[in-house]
Amino acid sequence: MTAAIRTQGLTKDFGGGRGLFDLDLEVAEGEVFGYLGPNGAGKSTTIRLLMGLIHASQGSASVFGLDAIGQSVEVKRLVGFVPGELPQFGGLRGRDIVGHFGALRGGVDQKRVKEITERFDLDLGLKFRQYSSGNKRKLGIVLAFMHRPKLLILDEPSSGLDPLNQQEFFKLVQEAQAAGATVFLSSHVLSEVEHVCQRVGIIRRGELVKVARLEDLHEMHVRRVEVEFAGDAQPHLFDHLPGIENVKSNHHRITFTMRGSFEPIVDALAGHHVVNVTSHEPSLEEVFLTYYEDDPKEAAS
Amino acid sequence: MIPWMAWRLHRRGLIGFGVGGFLISFLYGAAFTQAAGSTAESQAAFGRAVLLVAKQFAFIIPVPVHPETLGGYEQYKWLSGAIILMMIWAGLAGVGIGRGDEDRGLTDQWIAAGVSRTRLLLARSAAFGLVLLVACFASVLGIVAVAPIVHQDPNFWGEMGKALSMATGIFAGFAIALLIAQLPAERQTATALGVGALVLLLIVNGIADTIDSASWIGVVSPFHWMERTTSAAPGGTFDLGATLGLAVAGAALLGAVIPIFQRRDIGSGLFTWGRRAGAAVRVASRNLMLRMPFTEGIWEQRVGLSVWVVSTLLLGSLMVSVTKSMGDALFSDPKLAALFQGAAPGPRYAALLGIVWFGIALLLLAGYAVVQVSRWSAQDQEGRVEMLLSAPISRTRVVIERALEFAVASLLIVIGGYIGVASKVPSSGLNLDAGHVFTASALLWPFALAFGGLGVAVASRWPRIAVPFLAAFAVIEYILGDLAPLFKLPDWMANLSIFHLYGNPVVGDLSWTPAISMALVFVAGFGAALVLMKQRDVSSA
């Protein structure tokens, strides 16, 4: 089966360590793929490369087997796109914008437009500049979904929507998938993709650090461990132990995350007066953050 | 904070009007002896000729004082025009500070940072005032610098006085636009009203200058009070009262803005009309203009384009109607008639119409090209091109649509001008050849296309610098065309100016060379745009 999206060694180097580097990614047809990463990680750069808006420094990107740059027009016949930030349409009314972009795609399915605008309670009679940021986002969703595309490329699509509209948006994505569409959804918030995605890719500093199914992320052998000492905590015991990260101590208590076997920890604690040891599976959010926390600044963002 | 704001937010205007103003006044000064001769006698004759012609333009440009001197000539030839250009700049800056900052989210950020509204308004206004002052002084310093080279009086303090008068008057215009910008609900309306009010004040001053019984209405116009200072010409006067009055008026207008700015909501005007009532619209527009290639751009600028077409039509008609009286006055003096025929050979009235109307039409079309490029540039930076390319259309099509949009819009303006001129010619007593009038009008189109071609090329690759580039290019081209005969530049060099290339086709036989050359510039610009657009990365960020 042809992959909906395939990139090979895709690189866009902006200099100074910024950009996207050596991205190998495959998104299967009919899949909803979440593309996660902190701000500035390279998500929008990936999307712009897929949309043929910017040129790769190296590597290639294809959509349904079509070259993203060389066959850009053909690619975009198949794609619905929500940009990270909707452009300024100034004094044009919502209906004019939808009419214009519908015409560029060969015609407007008024029934579909009506259906989506009703679901999101969007008035197309207003001028663009009169729209709130949430309504601008809804207009972007109408433009992306109105022609029932085979592939939806969505750059942080639900930011700015209230919880009710977010739920409506997730339903729309699920319906699109049920109708056979592929969805590539970028976000820096796990909860946004958690609702609809089957697989996620995590990108950090322009490099893809992990691709996994959501349930696989849960099952990764990362545990949060808490050790309670009878006396003062002794964090130095865990120095240089393999697989131990994020060691924090507080009076009698030490917490850390660990991967791999418990054996080195048991050895390290031997001979010390330990009152309690607990270990638990981390939440999905915590797993996600471990990929960000290599850089504390990014974790904070 | 103020110098930082002045540089960061007005640096293009500062460079354009400061550096550009200095260079232009220097260049016109360098050409003074070429135009007026180097003897006192020839300069006096030149002054008389300028005075005679200038009286016909008193509606727009005040009658010169001592045009036989360097300072007087520059005051008429450059500073009067500079005042109008700077006033438009001030109007746009006033609206930009009044409302544009809010659209860009800057006002929110400053207020959120703890800056009071009053302090913000005063700081932004002071920053513009500082830039304006520098630009005005730079515009006259070129005269001072060139004076020793052409053996003329530098008239240093007189020039400084003129610059001060200009700065206070234009700042008052800025304050008027800033005040008006507080009122309407939308920024676009504020821009139209703010800049429109300044144009109205220019017209009011023109009426006051040319109709004796209406001279009293000039008091409301800052142009009137600026005109009272003529000290750029040796022997002219510096009107301290008028200059102080302008400064006080500017401060008072600024004071009036403060309570309005404090009262209104950020992002809204003082007056907001009720939102549209009725059922929500849930369907897309069926407007045909939005469906056909390139017509969307025409549709979106329909109001502005209509204004351009109608204004050109009316101005063309007006200029034809004043050409006869202007020519009668000019040609009644055999010496002046000979001087004119030396500069503009061919049938006299036709040649004069070529200068009076077609010369202005060229400037209008170059101005329209800059406006259009600024529209494309804004669309690019606001993400419209990115969004357009997310639809199944190629970059080639984007460039073709821009070129078609510009070609159609400029053709409409040219047709408007032709209708205005052709409808007035039969009753004007000018005895013009209809074929020549048509040819001269038709050639305006390739002239506009040449500018549009360059504009579309630059905007396709470097949208951020496209507007200053094309504006600077237009000014350089105009000055080159203006000065080439005075400096007796070779034809190939003079023809680098599209203005010179256009020539004066309302007289003489039709030559295809200018039309083909200008069309080639368009084709080259368009071809370059296709290549440049394909190569670039499109990003609103």
PDB file of N, CA, C and O in Angstrom, chain A residues 101-157:
ATOM      1  N   PHE A 101     -11.729  30.117  -1.990  1.00  0.00           N
ATOM      2  CA  PHE A 101     -10.904  28.904  -1.876  1.00  0.00           C
ATOM      3  C   PHE A 101     -11.629  27.678  -2.431  1.00  0.00           C
ATOM      4  O   PHE A 101     -10.991  26.768  -2.962  1.00  0.00           O
ATOM      5  N   GLY A 102     -12.949  27.684  -2.321  1.00  0.00           N
ATOM      6  CA  GLY A 102     -13.719  26.599  -2.939  1.00  0.00           C
ATOM      7  C   GLY A 102     -13.540  26.621  -4.450  1.00  0.00           C
ATOM      8  O   GLY A 102     -13.328  25.581  -5.080  1.00  0.00           O
ATOM      9  N   ALA A 103     -13.580  27.839  -5.021  1.00  0.00           N
ATOM     10  CA  ALA A 103     -13.419  27.968  -6.475  1.00  0.00           C
ATOM     11  C   ALA A 103     -12.026  27.512  -6.904  1.00  0.00           C
ATOM     12  O   ALA A 103     -11.875  26.893  -7.959  1.00  0.00           O
ATOM     13  N   LEU A 104     -11.017  27.811  -6.092  1.00  0.00           N
ATOM     14  CA  LEU A 104      -9.658  27.372  -6.433  1.00  0.00           C
ATOM     15  C   LEU A 104      -9.566  25.850  -6.462  1.00  0.00           C
ATOM     16  O   LEU A 104      -8.711  25.277  -7.133  1.00  0.00           O
ATOM     17  N   ARG A 105     -10.454  25.206  -5.721  1.00  0.00           N
ATOM     18  CA  ARG A 105     -10.461  23.742  -5.701  1.00  0.00           C
ATOM     19  C   ARG A 105     -11.461  23.171  -6.705  1.00  0.00           C
ATOM     20  O   ARG A 105     -11.735  21.977  -6.684  1.00  0.00           O
ATOM     21  N   GLY A 106     -12.057  24.033  -7.483  1.00  0.00           N
ATOM     22  CA  GLY A 106     -12.933  23.548  -8.541  1.00  0.00           C
ATOM     23  C   GLY A 106     -14.409  23.596  -8.203  1.00  0.00           C
ATOM     24  O   GLY A 106     -15.231  23.101  -8.965  1.00  0.00           O
ATOM     25  N   GLY A 107     -14.768  24.167  -7.093  1.00  0.00           N
ATOM     26  CA  GLY A 107     -16.190  24.282  -6.760  1.00  0.00           C
ATOM     27  C   GLY A 107     -16.441  24.077  -5.278  1.00  0.00           C
ATOM     28  O   GLY A 107     -15.626  23.470  -4.588  1.00  0.00           O
ATOM     29  N   VAL A 108     -17.539  24.624  -4.814  1.00  0.00           N
ATOM     30  CA  VAL A 108     -17.855  24.555  -3.384  1.00  0.00           C
ATOM     31  C   VAL A 108     -18.989  23.571  -3.155  1.00  0.00           C
ATOM     32  O   VAL A 108     -19.999  23.605  -3.851  1.00  0.00           O
ATOM     33  N   ASP A 109     -18.801  22.694  -2.188  1.00  0.00           N
ATOM     34  CA  ASP A 109     -19.883  21.805  -1.769  1.00  0.00           C
ATOM     35  C   ASP A 109     -20.650  22.542  -0.668  1.00  0.00           C
ATOM     36  O   ASP A 109     -20.299  22.486   0.501  1.00  0.00           O
ATOM     37  N   GLN A 110     -21.681  23.280  -1.095  1.00  0.00           N
ATOM     38  CA  GLN A 110     -22.404  24.141  -0.146  1.00  0.00           C
ATOM     39  C   GLN A 110     -23.004  23.349   1.010  1.00  0.00           C
ATOM     40  O   GLN A 110     -23.068  23.832   2.145  1.00  0.00           O
ATOM     41  N   LYS A 111     -23.416  22.134   0.712  1.00  0.00           N
ATOM     42  CA  LYS A 111     -24.032  21.319   1.751  1.00  0.00           C
ATOM     43  C   LYS A 111     -23.019  21.017   2.863  1.00  0.00           C
ATOM     44  O   LYS A 111     -23.322  21.085   4.050  1.00  0.00           O
ATOM     45  N   ARG A 112     -21.811  20.705   2.412  1.00  0.00           N
ATOM     46  CA  ARG A 112     -20.739  20.387   3.359  1.00  0.00           C
ATOM     47  C   ARG A 112     -20.351  21.638   4.181  1.00  0.00           C
ATOM     48  O   ARG A 112     -20.152  21.566   5.386  1.00  0.00           O
ATOM     49  N   VAL A 113     -20.272  22.776   3.484  1.00  0.00           N
ATOM     50  CA  VAL A 113     -19.936  24.029   4.179  1.00  0.00           C
ATOM     51  C   VAL A 113     -20.990  24.320   5.239  1.00  0.00           C
ATOM     52  O   VAL A 113     -20.671  24.679   6.378  1.00  0.00           O
ATOM     53  N   LYS A 114     -22.238  24.154   4.851  1.00  0.00           N
ATOM     54  CA  LYS A 114     -23.355  24.422   5.778  1.00  0.00           C
ATOM     55  C   LYS A 114     -23.262  23.498   6.993  1.00  0.00           C
ATOM     56  O   LYS A 114     -23.426  23.931   8.146  1.00  0.00           O
ATOM     57  N   GLU A 115     -22.963  22.251   6.712  1.00  0.00           N
ATOM     58  CA  GLU A 115     -22.880  21.260   7.804  1.00  0.00           C
ATOM     59  C   GLU A 115     -21.783  21.650   8.818  1.00  0.00           C
ATOM     60  O   GLU A 115     -22.018  21.677  10.024  1.00  0.00           O
ATOM     61  N   ILE A 116     -20.613  22.000   8.302  1.00  0.00           N
ATOM     62  CA  ILE A 116     -19.494  22.304   9.216  1.00  0.00           C
ATOM     63  C   ILE A 116     -19.747  23.618   9.962  1.00  0.00           C
ATOM     64  O   ILE A 116     -19.515  23.718  11.167  1.00  0.00           O
ATOM     65  N   THR A 117     -20.233  24.632   9.235  1.00  0.00           N
ATOM     66  CA  THR A 117     -20.450  25.926   9.905  1.00  0.00           C
ATOM     67  C   THR A 117     -21.539  25.811  10.976  1.00  0.00           C
ATOM     68  O   THR A 117     -21.473  26.473  12.011  1.00  0.00           O
ATOM     69  N   GLU A 118     -22.526  24.963  10.720  1.00  0.00           N
ATOM     70  CA  GLU A 118     -23.568  24.772  11.741  1.00  0.00           C
ATOM     71  C   GLU A 118     -23.009  24.061  12.971  1.00  0.00           C
ATOM     72  O   GLU A 118     -23.300  24.427  14.105  1.00  0.00           O
ATOM     73  N   ARG A 119     -22.179  23.073  12.720  1.00  0.00           N
ATOM     74  CA  ARG A 119     -21.609  22.329  13.855  1.00  0.00           C
ATOM     75  C   ARG A 119     -20.743  23.232  14.727  1.00  0.00           C
ATOM     76  O   ARG A 119     -20.703  23.088  15.943  1.00  0.00           O
ATOM     77  N   PHE A 120     -20.042  24.171  14.073  1.00  0.00           N
ATOM     78  CA  PHE A 120     -19.160  25.052  14.846  1.00  0.00           C
ATOM     79  C   PHE A 120     -19.795  26.414  15.137  1.00  0.00           C
ATOM     80  O   PHE A 120     -19.146  27.284  15.702  1.00  0.00           O
ATOM     81  N   ASP A 121     -21.036  26.564  14.719  1.00  0.00           N
ATOM     82  CA  ASP A 121     -21.761  27.820  14.920  1.00  0.00           C
ATOM     83  C   ASP A 121     -20.936  29.014  14.401  1.00  0.00           C
ATOM     84  O   ASP A 121     -20.697  29.995  15.115  1.00  0.00           O
ATOM     85  N   LEU A 122     -20.513  28.904  13.157  1.00  0.00           N
ATOM     86  CA  LEU A 122     -19.696  29.954  12.556  1.00  0.00           C
ATOM     87  C   LEU A 122     -20.544  30.751  11.565  1.00  0.00           C
ATOM     88  O   LEU A 122     -21.146  30.178  10.649  1.00  0.00           O
ATOM     89  N   ASP A 123     -20.570  32.067  11.762  1.00  0.00           N
ATOM     90  CA  ASP A 123     -21.324  32.946  10.867  1.00  0.00           C
ATOM     91  C   ASP A 123     -20.393  33.438   9.753  1.00  0.00           C
ATOM     92  O   ASP A 123     -19.457  34.196  10.011  1.00  0.00           O
ATOM     93  N   LEU A 124     -20.676  33.009   8.530  1.00  0.00           N
ATOM     94  CA  LEU A 124     -19.816  33.393   7.401  1.00  0.00           C
ATOM     95  C   LEU A 124     -20.162  34.776   6.866  1.00  0.00           C
ATOM     96  O   LEU A 124     -19.519  35.266   5.943  1.00  0.00           O
ATOM     97  N   GLY A 125     -21.152  35.406   7.471  1.00  0.00           N
ATOM     98  CA  GLY A 125     -21.544  36.745   7.011  1.00  0.00           C
ATOM     99  C   GLY A 125     -20.670  37.853   7.564  1.00  0.00           C
ATOM    100  O   GLY A 125     -20.738  38.991   7.110  1.00  0.00           O
ATOM    101  N   LEU A 126     -19.831  37.522   8.555  1.00  0.00           N
ATOM    102  CA  LEU A 126     -18.992  38.556   9.178  1.00  0.00           C
ATOM    103  C   LEU A 126     -17.711  38.771   8.390  1.00  0.00           C
ATOM    104  O   LEU A 126     -17.238  37.877   7.682  1.00  0.00           O
ATOM    105  N   LYS A 127     -17.162  39.988   8.538  1.00  0.00           N
ATOM    106  CA  LYS A 127     -15.866  40.251   7.929  1.00  0.00           C
ATOM    107  C   LYS A 127     -14.785  39.551   8.744  1.00  0.00           C
ATOM    108  O   LYS A 127     -14.922  39.407   9.970  1.00  0.00           O
ATOM    109  N   PHE A 128     -13.715  39.176   8.061  1.00  0.00           N
ATOM    110  CA  PHE A 128     -12.664  38.403   8.726  1.00  0.00           C
ATOM    111  C   PHE A 128     -12.138  39.130   9.952  1.00  0.00           C
ATOM    112  O   PHE A 128     -11.880  38.533  10.992  1.00  0.00           O
ATOM    113  N   ARG A 129     -11.969  40.446   9.827  1.00  0.00           N
ATOM    114  CA  ARG A 129     -11.385  41.173  10.956  1.00  0.00           C
ATOM    115  C   ARG A 129     -12.320  41.241  12.160  1.00  0.00           C
ATOM    116  O   ARG A 129     -11.888  41.607  13.250  1.00  0.00           O
ATOM    117  N   GLN A 130     -13.595  40.892  11.935  1.00  0.00           N
ATOM    118  CA  GLN A 130     -14.535  40.896  13.060  1.00  0.00           C
ATOM    119  C   GLN A 130     -14.511  39.566  13.823  1.00  0.00           C
ATOM    120  O   GLN A 130     -15.093  39.463  14.893  1.00  0.00           O
ATOM    121  N   TYR A 131     -13.861  38.571  13.249  1.00  0.00           N
ATOM    122  CA  TYR A 131     -13.823  37.262  13.904  1.00  0.00           C
ATOM    123  C   TYR A 131     -12.890  37.268  15.116  1.00  0.00           C
ATOM    124  O   TYR A 131     -11.824  37.867  15.082  1.00  0.00           O
ATOM    125  N   SER A 132     -13.306  36.547  16.145  1.00  0.00           N
ATOM    126  CA  SER A 132     -12.413  36.306  17.276  1.00  0.00           C
ATOM    127  C   SER A 132     -11.373  35.280  16.837  1.00  0.00           C
ATOM    128  O   SER A 132     -11.517  34.666  15.766  1.00  0.00           O
ATOM    129  N   SER A 133     -10.341  35.073  17.667  1.00  0.00           N
ATOM    130  CA  SER A 133      -9.308  34.105  17.260  1.00  0.00           C
ATOM    131  C   SER A 133      -9.899  32.703  17.126  1.00  0.00           C
ATOM    132  O   SER A 133      -9.514  31.940  16.235  1.00  0.00           O
ATOM    133  N   GLY A 134     -10.872  32.372  17.986  1.00  0.00           N
ATOM    134  CA  GLY A 134     -11.512  31.062  17.899  1.00  0.00           C
ATOM    135  C   GLY A 134     -12.292  30.907  16.597  1.00  0.00           C
ATOM    136  O   GLY A 134     -12.244  29.860  15.946  1.00  0.00           O
ATOM    137  N   ASN A 135     -12.993  31.978  16.205  1.00  0.00           N
ATOM    138  CA  ASN A 135     -13.762  31.910  14.959  1.00  0.00           C
ATOM    139  C   ASN A 135     -12.852  31.838  13.743  1.00  0.00           C
ATOM    140  O   ASN A 135     -13.194  31.211  12.732  1.00  0.00           O
ATOM    141  N   LYS A 136     -11.696  32.517  13.824  1.00  0.00           N
ATOM    142  CA  LYS A 136     -10.734  32.414  12.717  1.00  0.00           C
ATOM    143  C   LYS A 136     -10.262  30.965  12.576  1.00  0.00           C
ATOM    144  O   LYS A 136     -10.092  30.448  11.476  1.00  0.00           O
ATOM    145  N   ARG A 137     -10.051  30.340  13.724  1.00  0.00           N
ATOM    146  CA  ARG A 137      -9.613  28.935  13.705  1.00  0.00           C
ATOM    147  C   ARG A 137     -10.702  28.054  13.094  1.00  0.00           C
ATOM    148  O   ARG A 137     -10.432  27.146  12.313  1.00  0.00           O
ATOM    149  N   LYS A 138     -11.969  28.350  13.447  1.00  0.00           N
ATOM    150  CA  LYS A 138     -13.088  27.574  12.872  1.00  0.00           C
ATOM    151  C   LYS A 138     -13.135  27.752  11.358  1.00  0.00           C
ATOM    152  O   LYS A 138     -13.392  26.794  10.620  1.00  0.00           O
ATOM    153  N   LEU A 139     -12.880  28.980  10.893  1.00  0.00           N
ATOM    154  CA  LEU A 139     -12.884  29.222   9.442  1.00  0.00           C
ATOM    155  C   LEU A 139     -11.791  28.380   8.780  1.00  0.00           C
ATOM    156  O   LEU A 139     -12.008  27.800   7.703  1.00  0.00           O
ATOM    157  N   GLY A 140     -10.629  28.301   9.447  1.00  0.00           N
ATOM    158  CA  GLY A 140      -9.543  27.470   8.929  1.00  0.00           C
ATOM    159  C   GLY A 140      -9.977  26.017   8.828  1.00  0.00           C
ATOM    160  O   GLY A 140      -9.647  25.319   7.856  1.00  0.00           O
ATOM    161  N   ILE A 141     -10.735  25.562   9.801  1.00  0.00           N
ATOM    162  CA  ILE A 141     -11.215  24.166   9.790  1.00  0.00           C
ATOM    163  C   ILE A 141     -12.191  23.963   8.621  1.00  0.00           C
ATOM    164  O   ILE A 141     -12.136  22.952   7.924  1.00  0.00           O
ATOM    165  N   VAL A 142     -13.070  24.944   8.399  1.00  0.00           N
ATOM    166  CA  VAL A 142     -14.008  24.843   7.265  1.00  0.00           C
ATOM    167  C   VAL A 142     -13.224  24.722   5.959  1.00  0.00           C
ATOM    168  O   VAL A 142     -13.514  23.857   5.114  1.00  0.00           O
ATOM    169  N   LEU A 143     -12.209  25.581   5.792  1.00  0.00           N
ATOM    170  CA  LEU A 143     -11.426  25.572   4.547  1.00  0.00           C
ATOM    171  C   LEU A 143     -10.700  24.239   4.355  1.00  0.00           C
ATOM    172  O   LEU A 143     -10.537  23.780   3.227  1.00  0.00           O
ATOM    173  N   ALA A 144     -10.284  23.623   5.459  1.00  0.00           N
ATOM    174  CA  ALA A 144      -9.530  22.367   5.353  1.00  0.00           C
ATOM    175  C   ALA A 144     -10.437  21.161   5.093  1.00  0.00           C
ATOM    176  O   ALA A 144     -10.067  20.248   4.359  1.00  0.00           O
ATOM    177  N   PHE A 145     -11.619  21.171   5.678  1.00  0.00           N
ATOM    178  CA  PHE A 145     -12.478  19.982   5.620  1.00  0.00           C
ATOM    179  C   PHE A 145     -13.548  20.039   4.534  1.00  0.00           C
ATOM    180  O   PHE A 145     -14.178  19.030   4.225  1.00  0.00           O
ATOM    181  N   MET A 146     -13.786  21.220   3.942  1.00  0.00           N
ATOM    182  CA  MET A 146     -14.987  21.390   3.111  1.00  0.00           C
ATOM    183  C   MET A 146     -14.977  20.550   1.832  1.00  0.00           C
ATOM    184  O   MET A 146     -16.022  20.276   1.270  1.00  0.00           O
ATOM    185  N   HIS A 147     -13.785  20.147   1.365  1.00  0.00           N
ATOM    186  CA  HIS A 147     -13.744  19.398   0.105  1.00  0.00           C
ATOM    187  C   HIS A 147     -13.462  17.913   0.337  1.00  0.00           C
ATOM    188  O   HIS A 147     -13.110  17.203  -0.610  1.00  0.00           O
ATOM    189  N   ARG A 148     -13.628  17.453   1.574  1.00  0.00           N
ATOM    190  CA  ARG A 148     -13.434  16.050   1.945  1.00  0.00           C
ATOM    191  C   ARG A 148     -12.109  15.514   1.391  1.00  0.00           C
ATOM    192  O   ARG A 148     -12.090  14.599   0.549  1.00  0.00           O
ATOM    193  N   PRO A 149     -10.982  16.079   1.843  1.00  0.00           N
ATOM    194  CA  PRO A 149      -9.683  15.674   1.281  1.00  0.00           C
ATOM    195  C   PRO A 149      -9.268  14.279   1.736  1.00  0.00           C
ATOM    196  O   PRO A 149      -9.731  13.786   2.771  1.00  0.00           O
ATOM    197  N   LYS A 150      -8.337  13.690   0.952  1.00  0.00           N
ATOM    198  CA  LYS A 150      -7.809  12.375   1.318  1.00  0.00           C
ATOM    199  C   LYS A 150      -6.827  12.471   2.457  1.00  0.00           C
ATOM    200  O   LYS A 150      -6.616  11.521   3.211  1.00  0.00           O
ATOM    201  N   LEU A 151      -6.164  13.632   2.551  1.00  0.00           N
ATOM    202  CA  LEU A 151      -5.176  13.838   3.619  1.00  0.00           C
ATOM    203  C   LEU A 151      -5.421  15.192   4.267  1.00  0.00           C
ATOM    204  O   LEU A 151      -5.552  16.211   3.575  1.00  0.00           O
ATOM    205  N   LEU A 152      -5.473  15.181   5.590  1.00  0.00           N
ATOM    206  CA  LEU A 152      -5.619  16.442   6.321  1.00  0.00           C
ATOM    207  C   LEU A 152      -4.304  16.738   7.034  1.00  0.00           C
ATOM    208  O   LEU A 152      -3.820  15.899   7.813  1.00  0.00           O
ATOM    209  N   ILE A 153      -3.727  17.895   6.752  1.00  0.00           N
ATOM    210  CA  ILE A 153      -2.512  18.309   7.444  1.00  0.00           C
ATOM    211  C   ILE A 153      -2.902  19.476   8.342  1.00  0.00           C
ATOM    212  O   ILE A 153      -3.289  20.548   7.857  1.00  0.00           O
ATOM    213  N   LEU A 154      -2.831  19.238   9.628  1.00  0.00           N
ATOM    214  CA  LEU A 154      -3.396  20.189  10.583  1.00  0.00           C
ATOM    215  C   LEU A 154      -2.310  20.646  11.549  1.00  0.00           C
ATOM    216  O   LEU A 154      -1.756  19.838  12.296  1.00  0.00           O
ATOM    217  N   ASP A 155      -2.019  21.942  11.531  1.00  0.00           N
ATOM    218  CA  ASP A 155      -0.966  22.484  12.381  1.00  0.00           C
ATOM    219  C   ASP A 155      -1.605  23.127  13.617  1.00  0.00           C
ATOM    220  O   ASP A 155      -2.158  24.221  13.531  1.00  0.00           O
ATOM    221  N   GLU A 156      -1.526  22.434  14.727  1.00  0.00           N
ATOM    222  CA  GLU A 156      -2.131  22.877  15.996  1.00  0.00           C
ATOM    223  C   GLU A 156      -3.558  23.391  15.756  1.00  0.00           C
ATOM    224  O   GLU A 156      -3.873  24.555  16.017  1.00  0.00           O
ATOM    225  N   PRO A 157      -4.413  22.514  15.257  1.00  0.00           N
ATOM    226  CA  PRO A 157      -5.715  22.966  14.755  1.00  0.00           C
ATOM    227  C   PRO A 157      -6.711  23.384  15.829  1.00  0.00           C
ATOM    228  O   PRO A 157      -7.579  24.206  15.560  1.00  0.00           O
TER     229      PRO A 157
END
